CSV table of C-alpha atoms in Angstrom, one decimal:
chain,number,residue,atom,x,y,z
A,1,UNK,CA,82.3,50.6,24.1
A,2,UNK,CA,81.7,47.3,25.8
A,3,UNK,CA,78.3,46.4,27.2
A,4,UNK,CA,76.7,43.3,28.6
A,5,UNK,CA,73.8,42.8,26.1
A,6,UNK,CA,70.8,40.5,26.8
A,7,UNK,CA,70.8,38.4,23.6
A,8,UNK,CA,68.4,35.6,24.3
A,9,UNK,CA,66.5,34.1,27.2
A,10,UNK,CA,69.2,33.0,29.6
A,11,UNK,CA,72.0,34.5,27.6
A,12,UNK,CA,74.1,37.7,27.8
A,13,UNK,CA,77.2,38.6,25.8
A,14,UNK,CA,79.8,41.3,26.1
A,15,UNK,CA,79.5,43.2,22.8
A,16,UNK,CA,80.9,46.3,21.3
A,17,UNK,CA,78.1,48.8,21.0
A,18,UNK,CA,78.0,52.5,20.1
A,19,UNK,CA,79.0,54.8,22.9
A,20,UNK,CA,76.0,57.0,24.0
A,21,UNK,CA,76.2,60.8,23.5
A,22,UNK,CA,74.7,63.2,26.0
A,23,UNK,CA,72.0,65.4,24.5
A,24,UNK,CA,70.5,68.6,26.0
A,25,UNK,CA,69.9,68.4,29.7
A,26,UNK,CA,71.6,65.0,29.9
A,27,UNK,CA,74.9,63.7,31.4
A,28,UNK,CA,77.1,60.9,30.3
A,29,UNK,CA,78.4,58.7,33.1
A,30,UNK,CA,81.3,56.3,33.1
A,31,UNK,CA,79.7,53.5,35.0
A,32,UNK,CA,81.5,52.5,38.2
A,33,UNK,CA,79.1,49.8,39.4
A,34,UNK,CA,75.6,48.5,38.6
A,35,UNK,CA,73.7,46.2,41.0
A,36,UNK,CA,71.8,43.2,39.7
A,37,UNK,CA,68.1,43.7,40.5
A,38,UNK,CA,65.5,40.9,40.7
A,39,UNK,CA,63.8,42.6,37.7
A,40,UNK,CA,67.0,42.2,35.7
A,41,UNK,CA,67.0,38.4,36.6
A,42,UNK,CA,63.3,38.2,35.6
A,43,UNK,CA,64.2,39.8,32.2
A,44,UNK,CA,67.2,37.5,31.8
A,45,UNK,CA,64.9,34.5,32.4
A,46,UNK,CA,62.4,35.7,29.8
A,47,UNK,CA,59.7,36.6,32.3
A,48,UNK,CA,59.4,40.2,31.2
A,49,UNK,CA,57.8,41.3,27.9
A,50,UNK,CA,59.5,44.7,28.5
A,51,UNK,CA,63.0,43.3,28.5
A,52,UNK,CA,63.7,41.9,25.1
A,53,UNK,CA,66.9,40.7,23.5
A,54,UNK,CA,69.2,43.5,22.3
A,55,UNK,CA,68.8,45.4,25.5
A,56,UNK,CA,71.5,46.4,28.0
A,57,UNK,CA,69.9,45.7,31.4
A,58,UNK,CA,70.7,47.3,34.7
A,59,UNK,CA,69.3,50.3,36.6
A,60,UNK,CA,71.0,50.4,40.0
A,61,UNK,CA,73.9,52.4,38.7
A,62,UNK,CA,76.6,54.8,39.9
A,63,UNK,CA,79.6,56.3,38.2
A,64,UNK,CA,81.5,59.5,37.3
A,65,UNK,CA,80.0,62.2,35.1
A,66,UNK,CA,82.2,62.7,32.1
A,67,UNK,CA,80.1,64.9,29.8
A,68,UNK,CA,77.0,67.1,29.6
A,69,UNK,CA,77.2,69.5,32.6
A,70,UNK,CA,80.4,71.3,33.5
A,71,UNK,CA,79.3,71.6,37.1
A,72,UNK,CA,79.0,67.8,37.4
A,73,UNK,CA,82.0,66.6,35.3
A,74,UNK,CA,84.3,64.6,37.5
A,75,UNK,CA,81.6,64.1,40.2
A,76,UNK,CA,80.7,60.6,41.4
A,77,UNK,CA,76.9,60.2,41.2
A,78,UNK,CA,74.1,57.8,41.9
A,79,UNK,CA,71.4,57.5,39.2
A,80,UNK,CA,67.7,57.6,39.6
A,81,UNK,CA,66.7,55.2,36.9
A,82,UNK,CA,63.1,56.4,36.6
A,83,UNK,CA,63.0,58.9,33.7
A,84,UNK,CA,59.8,61.0,33.8
A,85,UNK,CA,58.6,63.8,31.6
A,86,UNK,CA,58.4,66.4,34.4
A,87,UNK,CA,55.3,68.0,32.7
A,88,UNK,CA,52.3,65.8,33.1
A,89,UNK,CA,49.9,66.2,36.0
A,90,UNK,CA,51.5,63.4,38.0
A,91,UNK,CA,55.0,64.8,37.5
A,92,UNK,CA,53.8,68.3,38.5
A,93,UNK,CA,52.3,66.8,41.6
A,94,UNK,CA,55.7,65.2,42.5
A,95,UNK,CA,54.5,61.7,41.6
A,96,UNK,CA,57.1,60.9,38.9
A,97,UNK,CA,56.5,57.2,39.4
A,98,UNK,CA,53.0,57.8,37.9
A,99,UNK,CA,54.3,59.8,34.9
A,100,UNK,CA,52.3,59.1,31.7
A,101,UNK,CA,55.4,58.6,29.7
A,102,UNK,CA,57.9,57.2,32.2
A,103,UNK,CA,60.9,55.1,31.2
A,104,UNK,CA,63.4,53.1,33.2
A,105,UNK,CA,67.0,52.3,32.5
A,106,UNK,CA,67.3,48.7,31.2
A,107,UNK,CA,63.7,48.5,30.2
A,108,UNK,CA,62.0,48.7,26.8
A,109,UNK,CA,64.3,50.6,24.5
A,110,UNK,CA,66.2,52.5,27.2
A,111,UNK,CA,69.7,51.0,27.5
A,112,UNK,CA,70.8,50.4,31.0
A,113,UNK,CA,73.9,50.4,33.2
A,114,UNK,CA,75.6,47.1,32.4
A,115,UNK,CA,77.9,49.1,30.1
A,116,UNK,CA,81.0,51.3,30.2
A,117,UNK,CA,78.8,54.4,29.8
A,118,UNK,CA,75.2,55.4,30.2
A,119,UNK,CA,73.4,58.7,29.4
A,120,UNK,CA,70.6,60.0,31.7
A,121,UNK,CA,68.8,63.2,32.3
A,122,UNK,CA,70.8,65.6,34.4
A,123,UNK,CA,68.0,65.8,36.9
A,124,UNK,CA,68.4,62.0,37.5
A,125,UNK,CA,71.8,62.1,39.1
A,126,UNK,CA,72.7,62.8,42.7
A,127,UNK,CA,76.2,63.6,43.8
A,128,UNK,CA,77.6,61.0,46.3
A,129,UNK,CA,79.7,61.8,49.3
A,130,UNK,CA,83.2,60.3,49.1
A,131,UNK,CA,82.4,58.5,52.3
A,132,UNK,CA,79.8,56.3,50.5
A,133,UNK,CA,81.3,53.2,49.1
A,134,UNK,CA,80.4,51.8,45.7
A,135,UNK,CA,78.8,48.8,47.4
A,136,UNK,CA,76.6,51.1,49.4
A,137,UNK,CA,75.8,53.4,46.6
A,138,UNK,CA,74.4,50.7,44.3
A,139,UNK,CA,71.8,50.2,47.1
A,140,UNK,CA,70.5,53.8,46.9
A,141,UNK,CA,67.8,52.8,44.3
A,142,UNK,CA,66.5,49.8,46.2
A,143,UNK,CA,66.6,51.8,49.5
A,144,UNK,CA,64.6,54.6,47.8
A,145,UNK,CA,62.0,52.1,46.8
A,146,UNK,CA,61.7,50.8,50.3
A,147,UNK,CA,61.4,54.3,51.7
A,148,UNK,CA,58.8,55.2,49.2
A,149,UNK,CA,56.8,52.1,50.0
A,150,UNK,CA,57.0,52.7,53.7
A,151,UNK,CA,56.0,56.3,53.3
A,152,UNK,CA,52.7,55.1,51.8
A,153,UNK,CA,51.7,53.1,54.9
């Protein structure tokens, strides 16, 4: 598959990379759109020690489920890019952002959404209404961050 790979500070390249395979409790998504976040730009500029060359960036992603859960195949979904364990005390308390082993699409070794396909846990997708445009749907993750921040005030 084709992916936009961060290859060096200030450089990305379209490359052929292995297509991901959905494992247990995961879904494979044909990416429809992925927004460019400020954190992607910081990584691209070399300002993030957690975004190193060889990584597919991008976490504000939506697309169509193509494998992994028969009930979701063919559904257009938005992706929650924060992957938590679901078992630690923080996760059990509903504070997945404080998970002891959290991962994020497009960070560390977790390949992101600037690719034809991405695999994420089934619990991290949310079916989108047909009335929600792709341009609006890529804003779900930034909007969720704002709502979370404001709920803490």
